[in-house]
Coordinates of C-alpha atoms in Angstrom, one line a residue:
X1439 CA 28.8 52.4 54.0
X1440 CA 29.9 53.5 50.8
X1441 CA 29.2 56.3 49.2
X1442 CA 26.5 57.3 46.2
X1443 CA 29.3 57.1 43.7
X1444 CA 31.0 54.4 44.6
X1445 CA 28.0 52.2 45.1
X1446 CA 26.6 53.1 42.0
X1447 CA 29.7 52.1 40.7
X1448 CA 29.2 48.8 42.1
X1449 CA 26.1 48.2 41.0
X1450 CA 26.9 48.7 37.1
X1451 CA 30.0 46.7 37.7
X1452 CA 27.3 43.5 38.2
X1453 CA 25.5 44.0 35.2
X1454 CA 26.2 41.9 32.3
X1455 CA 25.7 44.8 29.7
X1456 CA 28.9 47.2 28.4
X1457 CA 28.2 50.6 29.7
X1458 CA 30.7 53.6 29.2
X1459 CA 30.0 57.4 30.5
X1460 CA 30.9 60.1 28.1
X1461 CA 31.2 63.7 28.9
X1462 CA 29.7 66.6 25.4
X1463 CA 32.4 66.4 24.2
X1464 CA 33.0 62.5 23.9
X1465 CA 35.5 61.6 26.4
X1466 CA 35.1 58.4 28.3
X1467 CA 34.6 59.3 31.9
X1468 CA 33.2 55.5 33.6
X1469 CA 33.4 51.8 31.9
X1470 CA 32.2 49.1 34.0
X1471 CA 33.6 45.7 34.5
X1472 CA 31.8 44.2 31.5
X1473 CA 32.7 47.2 29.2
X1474 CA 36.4 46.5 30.3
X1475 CA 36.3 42.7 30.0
X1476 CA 34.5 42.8 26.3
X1477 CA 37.8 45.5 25.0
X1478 CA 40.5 44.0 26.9
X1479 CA 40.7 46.5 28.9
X1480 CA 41.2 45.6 32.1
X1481 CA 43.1 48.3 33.9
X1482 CA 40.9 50.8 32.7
X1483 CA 43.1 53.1 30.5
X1484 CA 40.0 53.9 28.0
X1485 CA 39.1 56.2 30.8
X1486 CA 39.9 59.7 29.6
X1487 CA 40.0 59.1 25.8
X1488 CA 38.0 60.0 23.4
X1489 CA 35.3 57.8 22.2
X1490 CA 35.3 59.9 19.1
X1491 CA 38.7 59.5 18.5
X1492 CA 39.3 56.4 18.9
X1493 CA 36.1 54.7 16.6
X1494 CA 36.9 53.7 13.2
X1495 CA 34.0 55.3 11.4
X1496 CA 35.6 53.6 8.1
X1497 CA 35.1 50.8 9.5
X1498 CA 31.9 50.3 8.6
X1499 CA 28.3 51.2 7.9
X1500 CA 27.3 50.7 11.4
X1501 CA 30.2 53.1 13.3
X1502 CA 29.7 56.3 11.7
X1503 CA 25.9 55.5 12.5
X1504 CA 26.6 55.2 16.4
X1505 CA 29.2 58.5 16.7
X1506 CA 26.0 60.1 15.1
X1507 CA 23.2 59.1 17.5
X1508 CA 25.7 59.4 20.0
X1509 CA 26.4 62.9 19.4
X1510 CA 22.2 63.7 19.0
X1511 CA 21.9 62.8 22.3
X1512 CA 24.9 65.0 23.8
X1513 CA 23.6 68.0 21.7
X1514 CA 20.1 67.1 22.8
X1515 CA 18.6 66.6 19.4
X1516 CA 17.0 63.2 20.8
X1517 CA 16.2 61.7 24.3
X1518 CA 17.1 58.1 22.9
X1519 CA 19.4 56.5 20.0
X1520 CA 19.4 52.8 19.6
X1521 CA 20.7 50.5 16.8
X1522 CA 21.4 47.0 16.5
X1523 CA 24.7 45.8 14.7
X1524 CA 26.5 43.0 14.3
X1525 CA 30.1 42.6 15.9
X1526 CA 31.5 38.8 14.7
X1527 CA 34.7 37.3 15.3
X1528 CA 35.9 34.7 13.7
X1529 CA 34.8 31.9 16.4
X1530 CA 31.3 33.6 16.8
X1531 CA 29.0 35.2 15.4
X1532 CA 27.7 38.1 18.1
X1533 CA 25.0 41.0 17.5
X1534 CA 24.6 43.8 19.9
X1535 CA 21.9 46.6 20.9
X1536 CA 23.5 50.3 21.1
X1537 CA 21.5 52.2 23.4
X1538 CA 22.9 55.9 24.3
X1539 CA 20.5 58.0 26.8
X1540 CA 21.6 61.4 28.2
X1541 CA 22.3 62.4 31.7
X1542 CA 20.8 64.7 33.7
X1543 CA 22.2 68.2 33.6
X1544 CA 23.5 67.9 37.5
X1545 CA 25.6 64.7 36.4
X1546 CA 29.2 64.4 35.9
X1547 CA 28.8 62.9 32.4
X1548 CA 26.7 64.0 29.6
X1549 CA 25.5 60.8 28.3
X1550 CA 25.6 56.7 29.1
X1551 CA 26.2 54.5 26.3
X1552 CA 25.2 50.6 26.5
X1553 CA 26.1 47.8 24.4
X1554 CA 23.7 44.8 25.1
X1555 CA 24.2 41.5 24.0
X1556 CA 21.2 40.0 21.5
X1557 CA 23.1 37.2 19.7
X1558 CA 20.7 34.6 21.5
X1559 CA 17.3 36.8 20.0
X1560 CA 19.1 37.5 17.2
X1561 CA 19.7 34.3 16.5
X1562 CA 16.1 33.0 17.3
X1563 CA 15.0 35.9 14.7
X1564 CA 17.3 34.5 12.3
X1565 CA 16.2 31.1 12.7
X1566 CA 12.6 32.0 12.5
X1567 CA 13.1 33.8 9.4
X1568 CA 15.1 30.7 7.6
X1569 CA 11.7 29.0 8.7
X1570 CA 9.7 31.1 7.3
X1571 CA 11.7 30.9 4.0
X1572 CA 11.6 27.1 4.4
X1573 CA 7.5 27.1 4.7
X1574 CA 7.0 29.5 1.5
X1575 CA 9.9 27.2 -0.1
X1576 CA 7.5 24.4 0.9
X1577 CA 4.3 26.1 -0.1
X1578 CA 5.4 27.0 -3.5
X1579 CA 6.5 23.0 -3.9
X1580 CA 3.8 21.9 -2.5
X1581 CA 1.7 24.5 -4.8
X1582 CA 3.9 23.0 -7.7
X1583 CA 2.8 19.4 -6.8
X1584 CA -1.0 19.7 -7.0
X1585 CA -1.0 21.6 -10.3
X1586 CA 1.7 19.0 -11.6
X1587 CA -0.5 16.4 -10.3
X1588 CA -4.1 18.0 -11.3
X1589 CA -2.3 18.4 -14.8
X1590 CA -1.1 15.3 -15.1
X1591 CA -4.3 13.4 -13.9
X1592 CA -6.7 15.5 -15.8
X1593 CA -4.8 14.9 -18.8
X1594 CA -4.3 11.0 -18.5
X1595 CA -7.5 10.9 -17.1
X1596 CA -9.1 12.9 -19.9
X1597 CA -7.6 10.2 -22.4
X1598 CA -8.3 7.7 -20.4
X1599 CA -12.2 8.1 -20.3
X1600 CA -12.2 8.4 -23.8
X1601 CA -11.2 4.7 -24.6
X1602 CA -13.2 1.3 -24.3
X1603 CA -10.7 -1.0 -23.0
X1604 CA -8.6 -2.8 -20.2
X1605 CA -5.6 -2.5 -23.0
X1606 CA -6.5 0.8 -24.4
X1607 CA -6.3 2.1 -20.7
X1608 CA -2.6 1.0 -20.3
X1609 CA -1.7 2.0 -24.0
X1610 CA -2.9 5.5 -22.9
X1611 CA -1.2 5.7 -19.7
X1612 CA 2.0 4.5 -21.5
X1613 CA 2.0 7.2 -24.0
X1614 CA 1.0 10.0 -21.8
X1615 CA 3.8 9.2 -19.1
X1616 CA 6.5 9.1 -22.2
X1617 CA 5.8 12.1 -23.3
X1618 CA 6.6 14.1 -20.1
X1619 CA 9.9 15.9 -20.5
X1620 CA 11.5 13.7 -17.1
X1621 CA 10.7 10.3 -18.3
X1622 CA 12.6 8.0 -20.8
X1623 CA 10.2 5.1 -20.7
X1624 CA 6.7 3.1 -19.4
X1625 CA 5.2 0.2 -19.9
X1626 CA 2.7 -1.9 -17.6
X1627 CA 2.9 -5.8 -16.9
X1628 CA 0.6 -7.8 -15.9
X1629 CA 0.6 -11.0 -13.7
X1630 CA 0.1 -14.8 -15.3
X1631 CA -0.6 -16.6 -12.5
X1632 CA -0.5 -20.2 -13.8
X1633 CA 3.6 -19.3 -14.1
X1634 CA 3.3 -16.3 -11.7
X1635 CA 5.6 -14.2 -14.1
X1636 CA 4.8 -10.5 -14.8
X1637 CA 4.8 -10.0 -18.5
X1638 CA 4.5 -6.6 -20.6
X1639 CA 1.3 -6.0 -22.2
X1640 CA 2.1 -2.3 -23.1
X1641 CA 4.9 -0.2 -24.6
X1642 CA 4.9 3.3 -24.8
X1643 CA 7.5 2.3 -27.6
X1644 CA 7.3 0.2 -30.3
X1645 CA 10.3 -2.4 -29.5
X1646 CA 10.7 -5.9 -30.7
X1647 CA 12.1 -6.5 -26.7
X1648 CA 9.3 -7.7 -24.4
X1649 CA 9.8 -8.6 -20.8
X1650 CA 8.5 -11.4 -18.5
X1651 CA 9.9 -10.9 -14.5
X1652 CA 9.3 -14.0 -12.3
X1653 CA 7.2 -12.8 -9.1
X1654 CA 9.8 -13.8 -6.8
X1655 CA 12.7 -12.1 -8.6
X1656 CA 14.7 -9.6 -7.1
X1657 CA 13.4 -7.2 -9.6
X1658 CA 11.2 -3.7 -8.6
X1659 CA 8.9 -4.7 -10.7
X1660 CA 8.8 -7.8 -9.1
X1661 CA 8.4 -6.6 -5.3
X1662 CA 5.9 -3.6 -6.2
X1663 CA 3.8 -6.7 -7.3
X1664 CA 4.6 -8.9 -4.2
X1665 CA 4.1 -5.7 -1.2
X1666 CA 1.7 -3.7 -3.6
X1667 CA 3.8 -0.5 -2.4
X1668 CA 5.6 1.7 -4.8
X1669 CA 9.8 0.6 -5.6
X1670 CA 12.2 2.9 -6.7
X1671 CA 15.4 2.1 -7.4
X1672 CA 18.3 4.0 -8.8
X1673 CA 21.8 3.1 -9.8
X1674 CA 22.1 -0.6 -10.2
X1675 CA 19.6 -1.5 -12.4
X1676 CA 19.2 -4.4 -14.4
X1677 CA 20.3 -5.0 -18.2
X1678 CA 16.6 -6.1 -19.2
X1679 CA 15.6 -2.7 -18.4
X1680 CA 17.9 -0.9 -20.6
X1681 CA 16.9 -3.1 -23.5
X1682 CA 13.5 -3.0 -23.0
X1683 CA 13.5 1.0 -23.2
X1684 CA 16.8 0.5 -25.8
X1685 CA 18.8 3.3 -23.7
X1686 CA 20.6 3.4 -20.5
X1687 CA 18.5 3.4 -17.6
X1688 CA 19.6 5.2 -14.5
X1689 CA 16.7 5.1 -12.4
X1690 CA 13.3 3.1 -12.0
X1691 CA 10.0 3.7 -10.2
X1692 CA 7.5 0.4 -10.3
X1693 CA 3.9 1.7 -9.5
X1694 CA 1.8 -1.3 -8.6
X1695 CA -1.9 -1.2 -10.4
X1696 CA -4.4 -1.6 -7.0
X1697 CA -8.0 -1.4 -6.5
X1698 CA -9.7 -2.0 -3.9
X1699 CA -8.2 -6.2 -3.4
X1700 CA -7.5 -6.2 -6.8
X1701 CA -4.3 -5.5 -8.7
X1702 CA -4.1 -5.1 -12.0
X1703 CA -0.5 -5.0 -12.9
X1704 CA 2.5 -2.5 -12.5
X1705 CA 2.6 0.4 -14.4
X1706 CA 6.8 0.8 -14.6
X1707 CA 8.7 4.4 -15.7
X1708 CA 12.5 4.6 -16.5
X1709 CA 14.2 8.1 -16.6
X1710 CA 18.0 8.5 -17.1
X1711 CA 19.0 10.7 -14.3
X1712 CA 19.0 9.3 -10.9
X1713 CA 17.7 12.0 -9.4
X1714 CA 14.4 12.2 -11.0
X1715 CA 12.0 10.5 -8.7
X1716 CA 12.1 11.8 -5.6
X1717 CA 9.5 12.3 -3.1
X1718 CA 7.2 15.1 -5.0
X1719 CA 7.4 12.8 -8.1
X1720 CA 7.1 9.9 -6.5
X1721 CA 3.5 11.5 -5.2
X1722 CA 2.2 12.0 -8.7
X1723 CA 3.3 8.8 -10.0
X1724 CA 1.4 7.3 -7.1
X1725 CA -1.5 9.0 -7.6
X1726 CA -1.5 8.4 -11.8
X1727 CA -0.9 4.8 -10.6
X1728 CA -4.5 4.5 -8.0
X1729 CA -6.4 6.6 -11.2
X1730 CA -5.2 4.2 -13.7
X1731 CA -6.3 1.4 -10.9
X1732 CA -9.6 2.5 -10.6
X1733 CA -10.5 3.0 -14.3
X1734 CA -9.5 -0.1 -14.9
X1735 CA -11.4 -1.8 -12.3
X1736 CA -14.3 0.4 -13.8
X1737 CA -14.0 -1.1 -17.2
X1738 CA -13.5 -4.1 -15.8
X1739 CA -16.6 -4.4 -14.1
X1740 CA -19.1 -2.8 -16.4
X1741 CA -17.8 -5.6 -18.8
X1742 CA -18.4 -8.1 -16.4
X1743 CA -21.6 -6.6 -15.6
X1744 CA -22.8 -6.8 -18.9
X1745 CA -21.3 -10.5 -20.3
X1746 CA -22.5 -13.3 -19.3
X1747 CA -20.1 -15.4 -18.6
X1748 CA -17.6 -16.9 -15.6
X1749 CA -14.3 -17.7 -14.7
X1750 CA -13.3 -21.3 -14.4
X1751 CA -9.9 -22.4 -12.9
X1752 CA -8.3 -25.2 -13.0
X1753 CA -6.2 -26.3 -9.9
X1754 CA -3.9 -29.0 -9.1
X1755 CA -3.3 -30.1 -5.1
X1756 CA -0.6 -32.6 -4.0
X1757 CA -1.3 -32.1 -0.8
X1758 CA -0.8 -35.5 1.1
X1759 CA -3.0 -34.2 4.6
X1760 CA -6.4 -34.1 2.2
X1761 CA -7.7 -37.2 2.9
X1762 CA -9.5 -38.2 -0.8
X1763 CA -5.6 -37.8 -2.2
X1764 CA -4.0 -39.8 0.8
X1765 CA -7.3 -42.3 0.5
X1766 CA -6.2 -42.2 -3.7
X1767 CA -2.9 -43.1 -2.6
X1768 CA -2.7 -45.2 -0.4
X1769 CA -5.7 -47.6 -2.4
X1770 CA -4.0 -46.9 -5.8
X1771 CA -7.2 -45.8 -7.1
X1772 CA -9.3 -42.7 -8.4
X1773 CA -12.1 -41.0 -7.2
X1774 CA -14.4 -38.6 -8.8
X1775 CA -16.2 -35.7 -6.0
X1776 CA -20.2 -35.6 -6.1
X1777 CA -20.9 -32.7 -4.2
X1778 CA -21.7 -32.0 -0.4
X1779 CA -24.5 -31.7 2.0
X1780 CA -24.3 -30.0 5.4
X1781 CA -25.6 -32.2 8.5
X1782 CA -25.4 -29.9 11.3
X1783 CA -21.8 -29.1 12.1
X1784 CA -20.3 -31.1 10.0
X1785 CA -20.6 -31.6 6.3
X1786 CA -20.9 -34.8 3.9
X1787 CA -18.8 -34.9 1.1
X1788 CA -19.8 -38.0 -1.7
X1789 CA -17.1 -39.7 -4.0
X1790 CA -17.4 -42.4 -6.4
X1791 CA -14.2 -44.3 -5.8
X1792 CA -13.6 -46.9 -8.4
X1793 CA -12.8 -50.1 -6.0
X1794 CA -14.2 -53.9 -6.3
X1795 CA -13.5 -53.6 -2.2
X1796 CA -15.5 -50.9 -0.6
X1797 CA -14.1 -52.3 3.1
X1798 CA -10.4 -50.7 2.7
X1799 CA -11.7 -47.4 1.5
X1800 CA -13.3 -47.5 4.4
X1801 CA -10.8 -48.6 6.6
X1802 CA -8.2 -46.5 5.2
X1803 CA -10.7 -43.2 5.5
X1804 CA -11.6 -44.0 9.0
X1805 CA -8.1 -43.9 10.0
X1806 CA -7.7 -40.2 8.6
X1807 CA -7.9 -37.2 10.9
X1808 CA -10.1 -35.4 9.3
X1809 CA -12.6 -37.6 8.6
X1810 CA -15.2 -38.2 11.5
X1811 CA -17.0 -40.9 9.4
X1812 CA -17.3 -42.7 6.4
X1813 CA -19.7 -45.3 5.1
X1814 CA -20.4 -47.3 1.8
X1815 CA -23.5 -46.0 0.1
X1816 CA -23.5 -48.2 -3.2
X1817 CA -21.8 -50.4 -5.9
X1818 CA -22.8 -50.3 -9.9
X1819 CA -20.1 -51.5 -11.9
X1820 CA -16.9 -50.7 -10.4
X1821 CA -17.9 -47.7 -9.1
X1822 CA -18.7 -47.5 -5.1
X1823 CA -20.2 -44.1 -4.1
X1824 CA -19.2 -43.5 -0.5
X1825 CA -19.9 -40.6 1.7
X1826 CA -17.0 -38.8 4.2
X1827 CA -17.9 -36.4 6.7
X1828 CA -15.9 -33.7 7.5
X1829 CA -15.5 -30.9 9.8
X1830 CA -13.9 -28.7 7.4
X1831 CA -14.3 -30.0 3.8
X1832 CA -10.7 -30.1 2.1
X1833 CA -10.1 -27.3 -0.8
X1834 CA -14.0 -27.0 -0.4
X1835 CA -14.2 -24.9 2.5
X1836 CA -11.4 -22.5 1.5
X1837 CA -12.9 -21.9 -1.9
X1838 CA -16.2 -21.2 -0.5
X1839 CA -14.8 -18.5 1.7
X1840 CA -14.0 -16.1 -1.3
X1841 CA -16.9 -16.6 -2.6
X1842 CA -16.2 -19.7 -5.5
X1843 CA -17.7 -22.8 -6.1
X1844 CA -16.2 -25.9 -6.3
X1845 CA -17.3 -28.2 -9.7
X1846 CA -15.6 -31.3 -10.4
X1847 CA -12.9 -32.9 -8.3
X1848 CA -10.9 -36.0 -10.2
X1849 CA -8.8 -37.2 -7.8
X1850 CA -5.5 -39.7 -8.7
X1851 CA -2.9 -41.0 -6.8
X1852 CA -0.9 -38.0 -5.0
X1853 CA -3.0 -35.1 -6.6
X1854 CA -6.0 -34.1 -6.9
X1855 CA -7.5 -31.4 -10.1
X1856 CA -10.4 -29.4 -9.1
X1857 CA -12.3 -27.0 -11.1
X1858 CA -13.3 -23.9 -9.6
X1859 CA -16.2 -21.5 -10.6
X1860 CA -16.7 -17.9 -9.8
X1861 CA -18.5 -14.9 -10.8
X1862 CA -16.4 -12.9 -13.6
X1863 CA -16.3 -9.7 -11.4
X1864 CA -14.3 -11.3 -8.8
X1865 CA -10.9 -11.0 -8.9
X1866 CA -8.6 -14.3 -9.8
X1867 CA -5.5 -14.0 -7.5
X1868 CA -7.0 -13.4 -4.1
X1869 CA -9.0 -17.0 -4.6
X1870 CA -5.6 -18.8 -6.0
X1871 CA -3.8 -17.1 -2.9
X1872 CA -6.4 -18.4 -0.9
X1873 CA -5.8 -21.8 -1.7
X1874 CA -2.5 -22.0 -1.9
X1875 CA -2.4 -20.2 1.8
X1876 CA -4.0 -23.3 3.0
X1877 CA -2.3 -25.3 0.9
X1878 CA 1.0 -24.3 -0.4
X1879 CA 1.9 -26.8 -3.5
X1880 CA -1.3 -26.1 -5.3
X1881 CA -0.5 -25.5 -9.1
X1882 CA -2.7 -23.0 -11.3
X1883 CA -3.2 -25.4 -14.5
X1884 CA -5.6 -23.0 -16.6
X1885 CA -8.2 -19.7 -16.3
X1886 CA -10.6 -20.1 -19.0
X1887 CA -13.9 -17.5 -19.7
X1888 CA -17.0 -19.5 -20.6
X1889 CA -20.7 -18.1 -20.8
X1890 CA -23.5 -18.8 -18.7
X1891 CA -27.3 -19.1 -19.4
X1892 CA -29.4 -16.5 -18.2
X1893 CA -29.9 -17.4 -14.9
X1894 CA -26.1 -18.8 -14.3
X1895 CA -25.2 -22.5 -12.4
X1896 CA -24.2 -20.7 -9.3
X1897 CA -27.5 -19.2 -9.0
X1898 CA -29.4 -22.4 -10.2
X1899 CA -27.8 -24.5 -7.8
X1900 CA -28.3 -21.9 -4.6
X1901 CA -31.8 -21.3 -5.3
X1902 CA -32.3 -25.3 -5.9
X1903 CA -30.1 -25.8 -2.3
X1904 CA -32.3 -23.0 -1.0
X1905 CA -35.6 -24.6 -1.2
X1906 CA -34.8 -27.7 0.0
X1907 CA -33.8 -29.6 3.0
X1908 CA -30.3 -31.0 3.6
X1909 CA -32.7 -35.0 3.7
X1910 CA -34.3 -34.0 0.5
X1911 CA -30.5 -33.3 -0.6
X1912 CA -28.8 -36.0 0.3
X1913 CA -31.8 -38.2 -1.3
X1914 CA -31.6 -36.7 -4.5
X1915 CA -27.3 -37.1 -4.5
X1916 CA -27.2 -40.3 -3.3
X1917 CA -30.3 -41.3 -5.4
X1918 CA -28.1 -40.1 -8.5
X1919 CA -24.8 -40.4 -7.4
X1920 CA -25.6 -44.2 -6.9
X1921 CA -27.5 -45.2 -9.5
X1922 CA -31.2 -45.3 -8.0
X1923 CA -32.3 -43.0 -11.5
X1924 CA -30.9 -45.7 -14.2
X1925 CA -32.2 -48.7 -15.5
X1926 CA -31.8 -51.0 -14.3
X1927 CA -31.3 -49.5 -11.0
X1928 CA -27.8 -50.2 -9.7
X1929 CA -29.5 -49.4 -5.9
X1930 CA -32.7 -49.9 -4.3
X1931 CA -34.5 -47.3 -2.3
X1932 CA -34.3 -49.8 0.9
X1933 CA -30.4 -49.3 0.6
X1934 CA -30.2 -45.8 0.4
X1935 CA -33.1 -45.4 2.9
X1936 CA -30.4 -47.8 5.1
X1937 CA -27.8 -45.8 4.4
X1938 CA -29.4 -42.5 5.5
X1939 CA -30.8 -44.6 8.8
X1940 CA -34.6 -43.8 7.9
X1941 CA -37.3 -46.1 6.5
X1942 CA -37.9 -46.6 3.3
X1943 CA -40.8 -44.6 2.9
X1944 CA -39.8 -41.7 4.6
X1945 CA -36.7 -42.1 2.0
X1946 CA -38.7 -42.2 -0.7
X1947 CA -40.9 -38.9 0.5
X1948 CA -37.8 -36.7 0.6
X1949 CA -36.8 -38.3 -2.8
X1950 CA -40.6 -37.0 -4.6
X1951 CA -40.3 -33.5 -2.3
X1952 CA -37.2 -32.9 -3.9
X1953 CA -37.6 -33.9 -7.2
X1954 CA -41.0 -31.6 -7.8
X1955 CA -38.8 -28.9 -5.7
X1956 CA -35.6 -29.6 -8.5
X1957 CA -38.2 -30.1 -11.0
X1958 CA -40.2 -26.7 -10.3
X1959 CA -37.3 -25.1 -10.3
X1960 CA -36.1 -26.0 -13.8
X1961 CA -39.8 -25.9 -15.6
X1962 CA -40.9 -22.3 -14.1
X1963 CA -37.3 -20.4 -13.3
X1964 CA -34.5 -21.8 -15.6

């Protein structure tokens, strides 16, 4: 067994922390392994010199510090000194914990000093403390943000709400965004879907340049329209730009104009540094962008509200699968629509299809997929009025589903031109989009603003529709659609009554139900 001394001896040799005995008057008595390894001293010749003699208190700060707790504790002034210093070398960086503790009075040795090794909780200190920097860096941005933003907004805002008009909006919103010290330029376009271009329509300049963008360009304008997500784009930017703000442009952020389904255009800001929009400006140009949105959509619909009047568009479809333009070309003729009646599942469209041989439009319908059946109503003059019906009536159907109304369809060889009515609050695009979704060649012709009576034709019509049956409907359309009203009558009531497969007289009681219904309508509501 080894003895007390030795073992002790031992035991400090295992411990990974630098540990050196000193007698009062500072020489080195006992260094254990790790002491040794850390100095380079591995034969242990520090061992009887002077700790006191051979530190550096020049040094540094932290050397005359440890000679002095070291030398409290050997004259008994205090139980415990500790410090923590650093001790880098030029591959790491290390820091260390001093710890110097006297011995008792019966020891060889008057005091034991320790060096432990805190790089790794140093480090996680340090770390924690960059962190915290970081977060109050990022609070005070973030604090920066929402009064740049709450500025901002309450000021475009506040000049917003103090105008009358979809333009005076954008003007606004234009002049307010040029006049902040980071931004060169802004103007907003809006989108003309008949060419599907995007086309100024305010200027926070006065410039004779205007600009027009085609939708599918590779423009940012053009794709902040087409994804309805904020572009930015620095660097490379396109001449038009320049001359449309008439300076360099080094950077461009393209804020698209949405509301709810609706947008309303791009609201576009130039700057001449490329460094300008990042993500903090980038969030107030966003948010200007939804408030300029929504007051427009407010105007906007407190002017609909108040006008009355609709929206009619006119739309061209080449589509060859719709069976009236394939039944057009194959017959080389026209047709003219005359509205539609449901019959259970299915729905009856009418056409007047001029023809002296009603037996090939038939044929040639009957042969179409999506007609389920077709049949020869009438003939007056060398019009024939024939009724399809259809699972899913063509352009119809898919107008119906955003809320429109199909009016007139005039239907030539390879095209058809259907006019298409909707309330004045709803938005334009999302029913083109519909159709051409469904039908990809359809060309916008026109988008004309015309006022309604009082009580407007869309709500004539449903509350006509509404009080009466789908037989008292199809009696009155194919009563008027074929001629039974004029004189001389170009139909009898025993054909139509045939072509409904009823008897005459229960045709000719729908017929009188619905015209008082039609007629009540008009005298006591229109």
């Amino acid at each position: 067994m080894k003895p007390p001394e030795t073992l002790a001896h031992s035991t400090l040799d295992t411990l990974p922390i630098n540990i050196a005995v000193l007698d009062d008057e500072g020489t080195i008595l006992f260094t254990n392994r790790a002491w040794r390894e850390f100095a380079g001293d591995e034969d242990g010749e520090m061992e009887g010199t002077n700790y006191f003699a051979t530190t550096d208190v020049d040094a540094d700060e932290y050397a005359g510090q440890a000679l002095g707790g070291i030398e409290s504790v050997i004259d008994g002034e205090q139980d415990l000194f500790t410090m923590e210093y650093p001790c880098h070398s030029p591959e790491e960086k290390q820091w260390f914990l001093m710890r110097v503790a006297p011995l008792p009075d019966d020891e060889a040795g008057s005091a034991v000093v320790a060096h432990i090794d805190i790089t790794q909780r140093k480090l996680a200190e340090l770390a924690a403390e960059r962190r915290s920097e970081e977060l109050k860096a990022e609070r005070q941005n973030l604090k920066q943000l929402v009064d740049r933003v709450d500025g901002l907004l309450k000021a475009v805002m506040g000049d917003v709400l103090t105008v009358d008009s979809r333009e005076a909006i954008q003007q606004t919103v234009c002049d307010r965004l040029a006049a902040v010290d980071s931004y060169q330029f802004a103007w907003v376009s809006e989108l003309d879907l008949r060419d599907e271009t995007l086309s100024s329509t305010a200027l926070s300049a006065d410039h004779p340049t205007t600009l027009s963008i085609p939708l599918d360009a590779d423009d940012p304008v053009a794709e902040a329209a087409r994804t309805e997500e904020m572009q930015v784009v620095t660097g490379d930017i396109d001449e038009q730009h320049s001359r449309l703000a008439d300076s360099e442009v080094a950077s461009v952020a393209a804020v698209p104009l949405v509301s709810g389904e609706s947008l309303y255009g791009v609201l576009t800001v130039y700057a001449d540094s490329d460094d300008v929009f990042d993500p903090r400006e980038q969030a107030v140009l966003g948010t200007i962008g939804r408030a300029t949105a929504a007051a427009i959509d407010a105007r906007e619909t407190s002017r609909l509200l108040t006008a009355d009047n609709v929206t009619e568009l006119e739309l061209q479809v080449t589509d060859p699968e719709v069976f009236y333009i394939d039944v057009a070309s194959e017959l080389g003729c026209s047709m003219e629509y005359g509205g539609s009646v449901p019959d259970g599942e299915e729905t009856v469209m009418f056409f007047l299809v001029e023809t002296d041989d009603p037996s090939a439009v038939c044929a040639v319908a009957a042969d179409h997929p999506q007609v389920s059946g077709v049949s020869h109503v009438s003939t007056a003059d060398s019009s024939a009025l024939f009724e399809f019906t259809v699972s899913d009536p063509p352009v119809v159907s898919v107008v119906a589903d955003r809320g429109a109304q199909t009016g007139d369809i005039l239907v030539e060889p390879g095209k058809a031109t259907v006019t298409v009515t909707l309330p004045a609050s709803m938005e334009t695009r999302s029913v083109v989009e519909q159709v051409r979704n469904r039908y990809p060649e359809t060309e916008l012709l026109s988008v004309r603003e015309r006022d309604e009576p009082p009580v407007s034709r869309q709500a004539f019509v449903a509350n006509v529709e509404e009080r009466l049956t789908n037989r008292q409907l199809t009696a009155l359309r194919k009563g008027f659609l074929g001629g039974f009203f004029d004189w001389p009558r170009d139909v009898s009531g025993e054909q139509l009554a045939e072509s409904m497969d009823i008897c005459p007289s229960t045709f000719h009681q729908h017929l009188r139900a619905g015209e008082r219904k039609l007629l009540e309508e008009v005298f006591e509501n229109w």
